[in-house]
Amino acid sequence: MRVPTAIPMLVLTAALMACVSDRHDPVSPSLATDAVVPTGITASTSGPATPPFNDEIILRDVTGAGGFGHVKFRHPKDEDRIVNLDTWVRDLEPNTSYQLQRATDANVNDDCTGTNWLTLGKGTVPQSITTDWRGTGREDLSRNLGTTAIGSTFDIHFRVIDQTTHAVVLESACYQFVVIQ
């Protein structure tokens, strides 16, 4: 039986490549010295070094019905100081309107004792989160922090309430937040 000539050539090429010493190892620390660092990027332009200024807020069911929610809390570093609150809920009552609320306290200790509940929306206008026939809803909300001092730090927690009955259906744990610009 005759062996095709391509197989021995492939084996010989692989053996020779294994002996080359100037190849870059993709996990080698030496690559850091070869990396090109873009100019114009400094620590001062990339945002504050001390988070938290962005959070992933998890909303857990408090009724036993199995609901769930998530708030993608994003605070871009800009002059406007607007927090974006991409909010979605699931497994809630179908075709029902809910509202997202937050409470804060200035005693930053991971123990959210604030009861200053504020209904969130689009800027200062409260906005409902209405579920579809499956009990899922989504809303892009926002909050302007223009009157809050830069560097203010506080504990913050969230809840979702039924818009009609004001019954709490979802709650978050305690998070910390710092106002940036």
mmCIF file of C-alpha atoms in Angstrom:
data_model
loop_
_atom_site.group_PDB
_atom_site.id
_atom_site.type_symbol
_atom_site.label_atom_id
_atom_site.label_comp_id
_atom_site.label_asym_id
_atom_site.label_seq_id
_atom_site.Cartn_x
_atom_site.Cartn_y
_atom_site.Cartn_z
ATOM 1 C CA MET A 1 0.000 0.000 0.000
ATOM 2 C CA ARG A 2 1.391 3.348 -0.989
ATOM 3 C CA VAL A 3 1.201 6.377 1.438
ATOM 4 C CA PRO A 4 0.181 9.635 -0.248
ATOM 5 C CA THR A 5 3.056 12.123 -0.394
ATOM 6 C CA ALA A 6 1.007 14.933 1.222
ATOM 7 C CA ILE A 7 0.864 13.213 4.634
ATOM 8 C CA PRO A 8 4.671 12.902 5.150
ATOM 9 C CA MET A 9 5.096 16.548 4.005
ATOM 10 C CA LEU A 10 2.445 17.676 6.496
ATOM 11 C CA VAL A 11 4.165 15.802 9.332
ATOM 12 C CA LEU A 12 7.577 17.238 8.362
ATOM 13 C CA THR A 13 6.177 20.816 8.199
ATOM 14 C CA ALA A 14 4.515 20.477 11.615
ATOM 15 C CA ALA A 15 7.749 19.151 13.140
ATOM 16 C CA LEU A 16 9.777 22.043 11.710
ATOM 17 C CA MET A 17 7.257 24.652 12.913
ATOM 18 C CA ALA A 18 7.482 23.259 16.447
ATOM 19 C CA CYS A 19 11.213 24.045 16.469
ATOM 20 C CA VAL A 20 10.868 27.727 15.520
ATOM 21 C CA SER A 21 11.840 29.826 18.539
ATOM 22 C CA ASP A 22 10.625 33.312 17.570
ATOM 23 C CA ARG A 23 6.903 32.494 17.541
ATOM 24 C CA HIS A 24 4.691 34.496 19.900
ATOM 25 C CA ASP A 25 2.925 32.503 22.578
ATOM 26 C CA PRO A 26 -0.653 33.866 22.816
ATOM 27 C CA VAL A 27 -0.577 33.547 26.611
ATOM 28 C CA SER A 28 2.958 34.787 27.052
ATOM 29 C CA PRO A 29 3.520 37.904 29.189
ATOM 30 C CA SER A 30 5.964 39.115 26.541
ATOM 31 C CA LEU A 31 3.029 40.120 24.372
ATOM 32 C CA ALA A 32 2.322 43.011 26.728
ATOM 33 C CA THR A 33 5.539 44.692 25.602
ATOM 34 C CA ASP A 34 4.597 44.210 21.949
ATOM 35 C CA ALA A 35 1.111 45.673 22.351
ATOM 36 C CA VAL A 36 0.307 48.989 20.734
ATOM 37 C CA VAL A 37 -1.214 51.391 23.249
ATOM 38 C CA PRO A 38 -3.597 53.913 21.693
ATOM 39 C CA THR A 39 -2.634 57.507 22.344
ATOM 40 C CA GLY A 40 -5.036 59.939 23.967
ATOM 41 C CA ILE A 41 -6.468 57.437 26.470
ATOM 42 C CA THR A 42 -5.746 58.253 30.072
ATOM 43 C CA ALA A 43 -7.270 57.332 33.397
ATOM 44 C CA SER A 44 -8.948 60.736 33.591
ATOM 45 C CA THR A 45 -10.864 60.208 30.322
ATOM 46 C CA SER A 46 -12.050 56.687 31.001
ATOM 47 C CA GLY A 47 -14.194 57.434 34.039
ATOM 48 C CA PRO A 48 -13.812 57.376 37.770
ATOM 49 C CA ALA A 49 -11.525 54.831 39.323
ATOM 50 C CA THR A 50 -13.856 54.194 42.231
ATOM 51 C CA PRO A 51 -17.139 52.519 41.309
ATOM 52 C CA PRO A 52 -20.006 51.958 41.862
ATOM 53 C CA PHE A 53 -21.516 54.133 39.178
ATOM 54 C CA ASN A 54 -23.063 51.304 37.126
ATOM 55 C CA ASP A 55 -25.036 48.446 38.634
ATOM 56 C CA GLU A 56 -26.975 45.369 37.584
ATOM 57 C CA ILE A 57 -30.002 45.530 39.853
ATOM 58 C CA ILE A 58 -31.757 42.201 40.455
ATOM 59 C CA LEU A 59 -35.407 42.406 41.502
ATOM 60 C CA ARG A 60 -36.726 39.359 43.384
ATOM 61 C CA ASP A 61 -40.314 38.286 43.935
ATOM 62 C CA VAL A 62 -41.854 39.092 47.334
ATOM 63 C CA THR A 63 -45.287 37.563 46.667
ATOM 64 C CA GLY A 64 -44.432 33.899 46.140
ATOM 65 C CA ALA A 65 -45.640 34.044 42.530
ATOM 66 C CA GLY A 66 -42.158 33.648 41.023
ATOM 67 C CA GLY A 67 -41.739 37.046 39.361
ATOM 68 C CA PHE A 68 -38.342 38.451 38.489
ATOM 69 C CA GLY A 69 -36.874 41.728 37.268
ATOM 70 C CA HIS A 70 -33.660 43.369 36.184
ATOM 71 C CA VAL A 71 -32.554 47.005 35.984
ATOM 72 C CA LYS A 72 -29.479 47.842 33.944
ATOM 73 C CA PHE A 73 -28.406 50.946 35.878
ATOM 74 C CA ARG A 74 -25.985 53.005 33.750
ATOM 75 C CA HIS A 75 -24.569 56.402 34.658
ATOM 76 C CA PRO A 76 -22.514 57.705 31.710
ATOM 77 C CA LYS A 77 -19.727 60.120 32.497
ATOM 78 C CA ASP A 78 -21.094 63.279 30.912
ATOM 79 C CA GLU A 79 -22.340 66.758 31.750
ATOM 80 C CA ASP A 80 -26.011 65.743 31.802
ATOM 81 C CA ARG A 81 -25.712 63.341 34.775
ATOM 82 C CA ILE A 82 -28.642 61.239 33.590
ATOM 83 C CA VAL A 83 -28.916 57.669 34.853
ATOM 84 C CA ASN A 84 -30.354 55.219 32.320
ATOM 85 C CA LEU A 85 -32.532 52.499 33.825
ATOM 86 C CA ASP A 86 -33.191 49.784 31.238
ATOM 87 C CA THR A 87 -35.850 47.832 33.142
ATOM 88 C CA TRP A 88 -37.560 44.520 32.407
ATOM 89 C CA VAL A 89 -39.789 42.241 34.402
ATOM 90 C CA ARG A 90 -41.132 38.744 33.808
ATOM 91 C CA ASP A 91 -43.567 36.267 35.309
ATOM 92 C CA LEU A 92 -45.763 39.031 36.695
ATOM 93 C CA GLU A 93 -49.522 39.413 36.238
ATOM 94 C CA PRO A 94 -50.307 39.644 32.479
ATOM 95 C CA ASN A 95 -51.619 42.898 30.973
ATOM 96 C CA THR A 96 -50.924 44.856 34.157
ATOM 97 C CA SER A 97 -49.166 48.172 34.762
ATOM 98 C CA TYR A 98 -46.322 48.366 37.258
ATOM 99 C CA GLN A 99 -43.954 51.111 38.386
ATOM 100 C CA LEU A 100 -40.301 51.072 39.370
ATOM 101 C CA GLN A 101 -39.425 52.948 42.566
ATOM 102 C CA ARG A 102 -36.188 53.688 44.381
ATOM 103 C CA ALA A 103 -35.262 54.805 47.886
ATOM 104 C CA THR A 104 -31.886 56.086 49.066
ATOM 105 C CA ASP A 105 -30.057 56.838 52.277
ATOM 106 C CA ALA A 106 -26.825 58.739 52.832
ATOM 107 C CA ASN A 107 -25.561 56.413 55.583
ATOM 108 C CA VAL A 108 -23.496 54.232 53.226
ATOM 109 C CA ASN A 109 -23.246 50.903 55.040
ATOM 110 C CA ASP A 110 -24.978 48.343 52.779
ATOM 111 C CA ASP A 111 -28.105 48.599 54.938
ATOM 112 C CA CYS A 112 -30.816 50.332 52.921
ATOM 113 C CA THR A 113 -32.999 52.050 55.481
ATOM 114 C CA GLY A 114 -34.297 54.797 53.183
ATOM 115 C CA THR A 115 -38.067 55.082 52.806
ATOM 116 C CA ASN A 116 -38.046 58.089 50.449
ATOM 117 C CA TRP A 117 -39.656 56.095 47.629
ATOM 118 C CA LEU A 118 -39.610 57.890 44.286
ATOM 119 C CA THR A 119 -41.481 56.543 41.268
ATOM 120 C CA LEU A 120 -39.104 56.503 38.320
ATOM 121 C CA GLY A 121 -39.910 57.237 34.725
ATOM 122 C CA LYS A 122 -38.659 59.267 31.814
ATOM 123 C CA GLY A 123 -36.948 62.147 33.560
ATOM 124 C CA THR A 124 -39.360 63.575 36.125
ATOM 125 C CA VAL A 125 -42.460 62.026 34.516
ATOM 126 C CA PRO A 126 -43.403 58.655 36.084
ATOM 127 C CA GLN A 127 -43.630 55.863 33.503
ATOM 128 C CA SER A 128 -45.536 52.583 33.730
ATOM 129 C CA ILE A 129 -44.068 49.219 32.859
ATOM 130 C CA THR A 130 -46.947 47.328 31.252
ATOM 131 C CA THR A 131 -46.739 43.553 30.939
ATOM 132 C CA ASP A 132 -47.876 41.635 27.889
ATOM 133 C CA TRP A 133 -50.095 38.524 27.826
ATOM 134 C CA ARG A 134 -47.153 36.463 29.200
ATOM 135 C CA GLY A 135 -46.464 38.777 32.161
ATOM 136 C CA THR A 136 -43.307 40.270 30.616
ATOM 137 C CA GLY A 137 -42.654 43.990 30.359
ATOM 138 C CA ARG A 138 -39.814 46.302 29.452
ATOM 139 C CA GLU A 139 -39.259 50.044 29.652
ATOM 140 C CA ASP A 140 -36.304 52.376 29.161
ATOM 141 C CA LEU A 141 -36.451 54.728 32.125
ATOM 142 C CA SER A 142 -34.122 57.519 33.229
ATOM 143 C CA ARG A 143 -33.419 59.839 36.138
ATOM 144 C CA ASN A 144 -31.684 63.210 35.991
ATOM 145 C CA LEU A 145 -29.175 63.690 38.831
ATOM 146 C CA GLY A 146 -28.272 67.239 37.794
ATOM 147 C CA THR A 147 -29.161 68.686 41.203
ATOM 148 C CA THR A 148 -27.255 66.010 43.162
ATOM 149 C CA ALA A 149 -23.682 66.944 44.070
ATOM 150 C CA ILE A 150 -20.934 65.143 42.154
ATOM 151 C CA GLY A 151 -19.269 62.598 44.406
ATOM 152 C CA SER A 152 -22.395 62.042 46.510
ATOM 153 C CA THR A 153 -22.497 58.438 47.633
ATOM 154 C CA PHE A 154 -25.544 56.624 48.951
ATOM 155 C CA ASP A 155 -27.209 53.276 49.520
ATOM 156 C CA ILE A 156 -30.018 52.614 47.057
ATOM 157 C CA HIS A 157 -32.664 49.939 46.701
ATOM 158 C CA PHE A 158 -35.493 49.377 44.254
ATOM 159 C CA ARG A 159 -38.939 47.877 44.149
ATOM 160 C CA VAL A 160 -41.670 47.278 41.590
ATOM 161 C CA ILE A 161 -45.236 48.029 42.637
ATOM 162 C CA ASP A 162 -48.594 47.308 41.048
ATOM 163 C CA GLN A 163 -49.662 50.692 39.679
ATOM 164 C CA THR A 164 -53.301 50.259 40.769
ATOM 165 C CA THR A 165 -53.011 48.602 44.182
ATOM 166 C CA HIS A 166 -49.510 49.893 45.073
ATOM 167 C CA ALA A 167 -48.689 46.385 46.325
ATOM 168 C CA VAL A 168 -44.969 45.588 46.210
ATOM 169 C CA VAL A 169 -44.288 42.633 43.899
ATOM 170 C CA LEU A 170 -40.495 42.788 43.412
ATOM 171 C CA GLU A 171 -37.656 44.125 45.570
ATOM 172 C CA SER A 172 -33.904 44.482 45.210
ATOM 173 C CA ALA A 173 -31.089 44.084 47.664
ATOM 174 C CA CYS A 174 -29.127 47.105 48.840
ATOM 175 C CA TYR A 175 -26.664 48.648 46.370
ATOM 176 C CA GLN A 176 -24.267 51.564 46.624
ATOM 177 C CA PHE A 177 -23.959 54.381 44.123
ATOM 178 C CA VAL A 178 -21.756 57.434 43.559
ATOM 179 C CA VAL A 179 -22.755 60.394 41.374
ATOM 180 C CA ILE A 180 -20.197 61.150 38.638
ATOM 181 C CA GLN A 181 -19.865 63.627 35.801
#
